[in-house]
CSV table of C-alpha atoms in Angstrom, one decimal:
chain,number,residue,atom,x,y,z
A,1,MET,CA,-45.9,-18.2,-59.4
A,2,GLU,CA,-48.6,-15.6,-58.5
A,3,LEU,CA,-51.4,-17.8,-56.7
A,4,LEU,CA,-53.2,-14.1,-55.6
A,5,THR,CA,-54.4,-12.7,-59.2
A,6,LYS,CA,-56.6,-15.5,-59.8
A,7,LEU,CA,-58.0,-14.9,-56.2
A,8,SER,CA,-61.3,-12.9,-55.8
A,9,ILE,CA,-60.8,-9.5,-54.1
A,10,ALA,CA,-63.0,-10.6,-50.5
A,11,LYS,CA,-60.7,-13.0,-50.8
A,12,LYS,CA,-57.2,-10.9,-51.4
A,13,ILE,CA,-58.7,-8.9,-48.9
A,14,SER,CA,-59.3,-12.0,-45.9
A,15,HIS,CA,-55.6,-13.3,-46.8
A,16,THR,CA,-53.9,-9.8,-46.3
A,17,GLY,CA,-55.3,-9.9,-43.2
A,18,LEU,CA,-54.0,-12.6,-42.5
A,19,PHE,CA,-50.4,-12.3,-43.2
A,20,VAL,CA,-49.9,-9.0,-41.5
A,21,ALA,CA,-51.6,-11.2,-38.3
A,22,LEU,CA,-49.1,-13.1,-39.0
A,23,ALA,CA,-47.0,-10.7,-39.6
A,24,LEU,CA,-47.9,-8.5,-36.3
A,25,VAL,CA,-47.3,-12.2,-34.3
A,26,LEU,CA,-43.9,-12.7,-35.4
A,27,SER,CA,-42.7,-8.5,-34.2
A,28,LEU,CA,-44.3,-8.6,-31.3
A,29,LEU,CA,-43.4,-12.3,-30.0
A,30,GLU,CA,-39.5,-10.8,-31.3
A,31,SER,CA,-39.9,-7.3,-29.6
A,32,SER,CA,-40.0,-9.6,-26.5
A,33,PHE,CA,-36.4,-11.7,-26.6
A,34,SER,CA,-34.1,-9.4,-25.5
A,35,PHE,CA,-31.1,-10.5,-26.0
A,36,LEU,CA,-30.4,-9.4,-28.6
A,37,GLY,CA,-31.9,-6.5,-28.6
A,38,THR,CA,-27.5,-4.2,-27.1
A,39,LEU,CA,-27.9,-2.5,-29.7
A,40,PRO,CA,-31.3,-0.8,-30.6
A,41,GLY,CA,-32.9,-1.5,-33.9
A,42,MET,CA,-31.5,-4.6,-33.5
A,43,LYS,CA,-34.1,-7.4,-34.1
A,44,ILE,CA,-33.9,-11.4,-35.2
A,45,GLY,CA,-36.3,-10.3,-38.2
A,46,LEU,CA,-38.9,-13.1,-38.0
A,47,ALA,CA,-41.4,-10.9,-39.5
A,48,ASN,CA,-39.0,-10.8,-42.7
A,49,ILE,CA,-40.4,-14.9,-42.7
A,50,VAL,CA,-44.7,-12.8,-43.4
A,51,THR,CA,-42.8,-10.3,-46.5
A,52,MET,CA,-40.9,-13.0,-47.7
A,53,ILE,CA,-43.5,-15.1,-48.1
A,54,ALA,CA,-46.2,-12.8,-49.2
A,55,LEU,CA,-44.1,-12.4,-51.9
A,56,SER,CA,-43.9,-15.3,-53.7
A,57,PHE,CA,-46.9,-15.7,-53.2
A,58,GLY,CA,-48.6,-12.5,-53.7
A,59,GLY,CA,-45.5,-10.0,-55.3
A,60,PRO,CA,-43.7,-6.8,-54.6
A,61,ILE,CA,-47.0,-4.5,-54.6
A,62,PHE,CA,-48.4,-7.2,-51.3
A,63,ALA,CA,-45.5,-7.8,-50.0
A,64,ILE,CA,-45.2,-4.2,-49.6
A,65,THR,CA,-49.4,-3.6,-48.1
A,66,VAL,CA,-48.5,-6.0,-45.6
A,67,GLY,CA,-45.3,-5.1,-44.4
A,68,LEU,CA,-46.5,-1.5,-44.2
A,69,LEU,CA,-49.2,-2.6,-42.3
A,70,ARG,CA,-47.3,-4.9,-40.1
A,71,SER,CA,-44.8,-1.9,-38.7
A,72,LEU,CA,-47.5,0.9,-38.4
A,73,LEU,CA,-49.6,-1.6,-36.6
A,74,SER,CA,-46.9,-2.5,-34.5
A,75,SER,CA,-45.4,1.0,-33.7
A,76,ILE,CA,-48.8,1.6,-32.3
A,77,PHE,CA,-48.8,-1.7,-30.5
A,78,SER,CA,-45.7,-1.2,-28.9
A,79,GLY,CA,-46.2,2.9,-28.3
A,80,ALA,CA,-43.5,4.2,-30.4
A,81,VAL,CA,-45.1,5.2,-33.5
A,82,THR,CA,-42.2,6.7,-34.3
A,83,MET,CA,-40.9,3.6,-35.3
A,84,PHE,CA,-43.0,3.7,-38.2
A,85,LEU,CA,-41.2,5.8,-40.1
A,86,TYR,CA,-37.9,3.3,-39.4
A,87,SER,CA,-39.0,-0.3,-40.4
A,88,GLY,CA,-41.8,1.2,-42.4
A,89,PHE,CA,-39.0,3.0,-44.9
A,90,GLY,CA,-36.3,-0.4,-44.6
A,91,THR,CA,-39.5,-2.0,-45.3
A,92,LEU,CA,-40.1,-0.6,-48.8
A,93,LEU,CA,-36.2,-1.1,-49.3
A,94,CYS,CA,-36.1,-4.5,-47.9
A,95,VAL,CA,-39.5,-5.4,-50.3
A,96,VAL,CA,-37.8,-3.7,-53.4
A,97,SER,CA,-34.8,-5.5,-53.2
A,98,MET,CA,-35.4,-9.1,-53.1
A,99,GLN,CA,-38.5,-8.6,-56.1
A,100,LEU,CA,-34.9,-7.9,-57.6
A,101,CYS,CA,-32.9,-9.9,-56.9
A,102,VAL,CA,-36.0,-12.6,-58.1
A,103,LYS,CA,-36.3,-11.1,-61.7
A,104,PHE,CA,-32.6,-10.2,-62.2
A,105,GLU,CA,-30.4,-13.6,-60.2
A,106,SER,CA,-32.5,-16.9,-60.3
A,107,LYS,CA,-29.2,-18.2,-58.7
A,108,ILE,CA,-29.8,-16.5,-55.5
A,109,SER,CA,-32.1,-19.3,-53.8
A,110,ILE,CA,-34.6,-17.8,-51.1
A,111,ILE,CA,-31.8,-18.0,-48.1
A,112,GLY,CA,-29.9,-15.6,-50.4
A,113,ARG,CA,-32.7,-13.2,-50.9
A,114,SER,CA,-33.6,-12.5,-47.1
A,115,MET,CA,-29.5,-12.1,-46.4
A,116,ILE,CA,-30.0,-8.6,-49.0
A,117,GLY,CA,-33.3,-7.9,-48.2
A,118,ALA,CA,-32.3,-7.8,-44.1
A,119,PHE,CA,-29.4,-5.3,-45.7
A,120,PHE,CA,-31.9,-3.5,-47.7
A,121,PHE,CA,-33.7,-3.0,-44.1
A,122,ASN,CA,-31.3,-1.8,-42.4
A,123,VAL,CA,-30.4,0.4,-45.2
A,124,GLY,CA,-33.7,2.4,-45.1
A,125,GLN,CA,-33.3,2.2,-41.0
A,126,VAL,CA,-30.5,3.8,-40.2
A,127,ILE,CA,-30.9,6.5,-43.7
A,128,VAL,CA,-34.5,7.1,-42.1
A,129,ALA,CA,-33.0,7.4,-38.6
A,130,ALA,CA,-30.1,10.0,-40.0
A,131,VAL,CA,-32.1,11.8,-41.2
A,132,ALA,CA,-34.2,12.2,-38.3
A,133,VAL,CA,-31.4,12.5,-35.2
A,134,SER,CA,-29.4,14.7,-38.6
A,135,ASN,CA,-26.2,13.6,-38.2
A,136,ILE,CA,-23.8,11.8,-40.7
A,137,HIS,CA,-22.7,9.7,-38.4
A,138,MET,CA,-25.4,7.1,-37.5
A,139,LEU,CA,-24.3,5.3,-41.1
A,140,SER,CA,-21.2,3.9,-39.1
A,141,TYR,CA,-23.9,2.4,-37.7
A,142,LEU,CA,-24.6,0.1,-40.6
A,143,PRO,CA,-21.5,-1.9,-40.6
A,144,VAL,CA,-22.2,-3.4,-37.1
A,145,LEU,CA,-26.1,-4.0,-38.2
A,146,THR,CA,-25.3,-6.0,-41.6
A,147,PHE,CA,-22.8,-8.0,-39.4
A,148,VAL,CA,-26.2,-9.3,-37.1
A,149,SER,CA,-28.9,-9.4,-40.4
A,150,THR,CA,-26.4,-11.3,-42.1
A,151,PHE,CA,-27.4,-14.1,-40.0
A,152,CYS,CA,-29.9,-13.2,-38.4
A,153,GLY,CA,-31.1,-13.4,-43.1
A,154,ILE,CA,-30.4,-16.9,-43.6
A,155,PHE,CA,-31.7,-18.5,-40.7
A,156,THR,CA,-35.2,-16.6,-41.3
A,157,GLY,CA,-34.2,-17.8,-45.0
A,158,TYR,CA,-33.9,-21.6,-43.7
A,159,ILE,CA,-37.7,-21.1,-42.1
A,160,ALA,CA,-39.5,-19.2,-44.8
A,161,LYS,CA,-37.6,-21.8,-47.2
A,162,LEU,CA,-39.2,-24.9,-44.7
A,163,ILE,CA,-42.0,-23.2,-44.8
A,164,MET,CA,-42.7,-22.9,-48.3
A,165,GLU,CA,-40.9,-26.2,-49.2
A,166,ALA,CA,-43.5,-27.7,-47.0
A,167,GLY,CA,-46.4,-27.0,-49.5
A,168,TYR,CA,-48.1,-23.6,-48.0
A,169,VAL,CA,-50.0,-23.4,-51.3
A,170,GLY,CA,-52.3,-26.6,-50.7
A,171,PHE,CA,-53.1,-24.9,-47.1
A,172,TRP,CA,-54.3,-21.3,-48.9
A,173,LYS,CA,-55.8,-22.7,-51.5
A,174,ILE,CA,-59.0,-23.3,-48.9
B,1,MET,CA,-27.5,-22.5,-50.2
B,2,THR,CA,-26.4,-22.4,-53.8
B,3,LYS,CA,-23.1,-20.7,-54.8
B,4,ALA,CA,-24.6,-16.9,-55.4
B,5,ASP,CA,-25.7,-17.3,-51.5
B,6,LYS,CA,-22.8,-17.6,-51.0
B,7,ARG,CA,-20.9,-15.5,-52.0
B,8,ILE,CA,-23.8,-12.6,-51.6
B,9,PHE,CA,-22.9,-14.0,-47.4
B,10,ALA,CA,-19.3,-13.4,-48.6
B,11,ILE,CA,-19.5,-9.7,-49.7
B,12,LEU,CA,-22.0,-8.7,-47.1
B,13,ILE,CA,-19.7,-10.7,-43.9
B,14,THR,CA,-16.6,-9.4,-45.3
B,15,LEU,CA,-17.5,-5.5,-45.9
B,16,SER,CA,-19.1,-5.0,-42.5
B,17,ILE,CA,-16.3,-6.5,-41.0
B,18,ILE,CA,-14.2,-4.4,-43.7
B,19,SER,CA,-16.0,-1.3,-42.7
B,20,ILE,CA,-16.7,-1.8,-38.8
B,21,LEU,CA,-12.5,-2.2,-39.0
B,22,PHE,CA,-12.4,1.7,-41.1
B,23,ILE,CA,-15.1,3.4,-39.0
B,24,ASN,CA,-13.1,2.1,-35.6
B,25,VAL,CA,-9.5,2.7,-35.8
B,26,ILE,CA,-9.0,4.3,-38.8
B,27,LEU,CA,-11.2,7.0,-38.1
B,28,GLY,CA,-12.6,7.0,-34.7
B,29,LEU,CA,-15.6,7.6,-34.8
B,30,GLY,CA,-17.3,7.6,-32.1
B,31,ARG,CA,-14.7,7.1,-29.6
B,32,GLU,CA,-14.3,11.4,-29.1
B,33,LYS,CA,-14.0,11.7,-25.7
B,34,TYR,CA,-14.1,15.1,-24.1
B,35,VAL,CA,-12.9,16.5,-20.9
B,36,VAL,CA,-15.9,18.8,-19.4
B,37,ILE,CA,-15.6,21.5,-16.8
B,38,GLU,CA,-18.8,22.5,-16.0
B,39,THR,CA,-18.4,25.7,-13.8
B,40,ASN,CA,-22.1,27.2,-11.7
B,41,GLY,CA,-24.0,25.1,-14.2
B,42,ARG,CA,-22.3,26.3,-17.2
B,43,GLU,CA,-20.2,25.2,-19.2
B,44,TYR,CA,-16.5,26.9,-18.9
B,45,ALA,CA,-14.4,24.9,-21.0
B,46,LYS,CA,-14.1,21.7,-23.2
B,47,TYR,CA,-11.3,19.4,-24.1
B,48,LYS,CA,-9.9,16.9,-25.7
B,49,LEU,CA,-9.4,13.3,-23.8
B,50,SER,CA,-6.4,12.6,-25.1
B,51,GLU,CA,-4.3,9.0,-25.4
B,52,GLU,CA,-1.5,10.8,-24.5
B,53,LYS,CA,1.2,10.5,-21.7
B,54,ASN,CA,2.2,14.4,-20.9
B,55,VAL,CA,0.5,16.0,-18.9
B,56,ASN,CA,-1.8,18.3,-20.2
B,57,THR,CA,-2.8,20.4,-16.9
B,58,ILE,CA,-5.9,22.7,-16.8
B,59,GLU,CA,-6.6,25.8,-14.1
B,60,ILE,CA,-9.6,26.9,-13.1
B,61,ASN,CA,-10.6,29.9,-11.8
B,62,THR,CA,-13.8,31.8,-10.9
B,63,GLU,CA,-15.6,33.5,-8.9
B,64,PHE,CA,-15.9,30.8,-7.0
B,65,GLY,CA,-12.8,29.6,-6.6
B,66,TYR,CA,-9.8,28.0,-7.2
B,67,ASN,CA,-9.7,24.5,-9.0
B,68,LYS,CA,-6.9,22.8,-11.1
B,69,ILE,CA,-6.6,19.2,-13.0
B,70,GLU,CA,-4.4,17.3,-15.1
B,71,ILE,CA,-5.1,15.5,-18.1
B,72,PHE,CA,-2.9,13.0,-18.4
B,73,SER,CA,-3.1,8.9,-20.7
B,74,GLY,CA,-6.5,9.5,-21.1
B,75,ASN,CA,-8.0,9.6,-17.8
B,76,VAL,CA,-8.4,13.7,-15.3
B,77,LYS,CA,-7.4,14.3,-11.6
B,78,MET,CA,-8.1,17.4,-9.8
B,79,VAL,CA,-4.8,18.1,-8.4
B,80,ASP,CA,-5.7,21.4,-6.5
B,81,SER,CA,-8.8,23.0,-5.1
B,82,SER,CA,-8.9,26.3,-3.4
B,83,CYS,CA,-11.9,25.1,-1.4
B,84,LYS,CA,-12.1,23.3,2.8
B,85,ASP,CA,-12.3,19.7,1.9
B,86,LYS,CA,-10.9,19.2,-0.4
B,87,SER,CA,-12.8,16.3,-1.4
B,88,CYS,CA,-12.6,16.9,-4.6
B,89,VAL,CA,-9.6,16.2,-4.7
B,90,HIS,CA,-9.4,13.4,-2.9
B,91,SER,CA,-11.6,11.7,-5.6
B,92,LYS,CA,-10.7,9.3,-7.4
B,93,LYS,CA,-9.4,10.1,-11.3
B,94,ILE,CA,-12.0,9.4,-14.1
B,95,SER,CA,-11.5,8.2,-17.1
B,96,SER,CA,-14.8,6.3,-20.1
B,97,GLY,CA,-17.4,8.3,-17.2
B,98,GLY,CA,-18.7,9.7,-14.2
B,99,MET,CA,-17.9,13.2,-12.7
B,100,ILE,CA,-15.8,14.6,-10.3
B,101,ILE,CA,-17.5,17.8,-7.9
B,102,CYS,CA,-16.2,19.9,-5.9
B,103,LEU,CA,-19.3,21.3,-4.4
B,104,PRO,CA,-17.8,24.7,-3.0
B,105,ASN,CA,-16.1,25.6,-5.5
B,106,LYS,CA,-19.5,24.9,-7.7
B,107,CYS,CA,-17.1,23.1,-10.7
B,108,VAL,CA,-18.4,20.1,-12.0
B,109,VAL,CA,-15.5,18.2,-14.9
B,110,ARG,CA,-17.5,15.3,-16.2
B,111,ILE,CA,-16.2,13.4,-19.2
B,112,ASP,CA,-18.6,14.0,-22.1
B,113,SER,CA,-18.3,11.1,-25.7
B,114,GLU,CA,-19.1,11.8,-28.7
B,115,GLY,CA,-22.0,9.5,-30.4
B,116,SER,CA,-23.1,8.6,-26.4
B,117,VAL,CA,-27.0,7.5,-25.5
B,118,ASP,CA,-28.8,9.3,-23.4
B,119,GLY,CA,-31.8,7.1,-23.4
B,120,VAL,CA,-33.6,4.4,-25.6
B,121,ALA,CA,-37.3,4.0,-25.9
B,122,TYR,CA,-39.0,1.4,-27.9
């Protein structure tokens, strides 16, 4: 149900801006929660809700655009631009893996997709971190991240499910 | 949650737990600790901090003086020194962090762990 293709260019741009703004607010909001931040790179992933909705609203290209713009802007706002490399590559893998889930395995609901997306986000993050510090031991950090992110993935997936069921589709038609 | 979701959940959680156990217990990665001895600001020697009970005695002879440390069951202690005040000998044994300093002999004994983080910037 890729609704975005039916819209005009101006509406596409404005929708992209809307989604980026929403994701940005969520990612800045969650960076102020520090109870999960005992390890670097560990977040709830609230912005992933927007990425998931963007994926089903406008397809993979739209979701990647929104995700990359969000990581770029949030890394600039938080002051650490190198964070863009981490979350940018993570977002890319995340969207691709979620899209593959939609294509090949229809039994997986949005919660499962969210878990897979969170896992691949971590994979991307850890790969970039391992390359950046050129230390393969960074990969030993992946299981810990995966363990936490699976639970966070269920949480964000459930929120995304609630939003989708609430009929956001009608809202966008304005 | 559908059946497929539960399967994904089970796979991810078991995989992560197994690999956490594998990395920490079998490989012992990231828990390797070293005793680093520095004299006059330069690294003099580096030893693995073993958990074994037998005492490993190391003598440090430099132009600034003589020091003797013991490594035993994951602890490091300064046992002898040629300095006057012996405050290094009286200082507590260190195991996970911290340092023993003998100022007259310009000797620093500290514990360094592999993969430790100096600082994190977001």
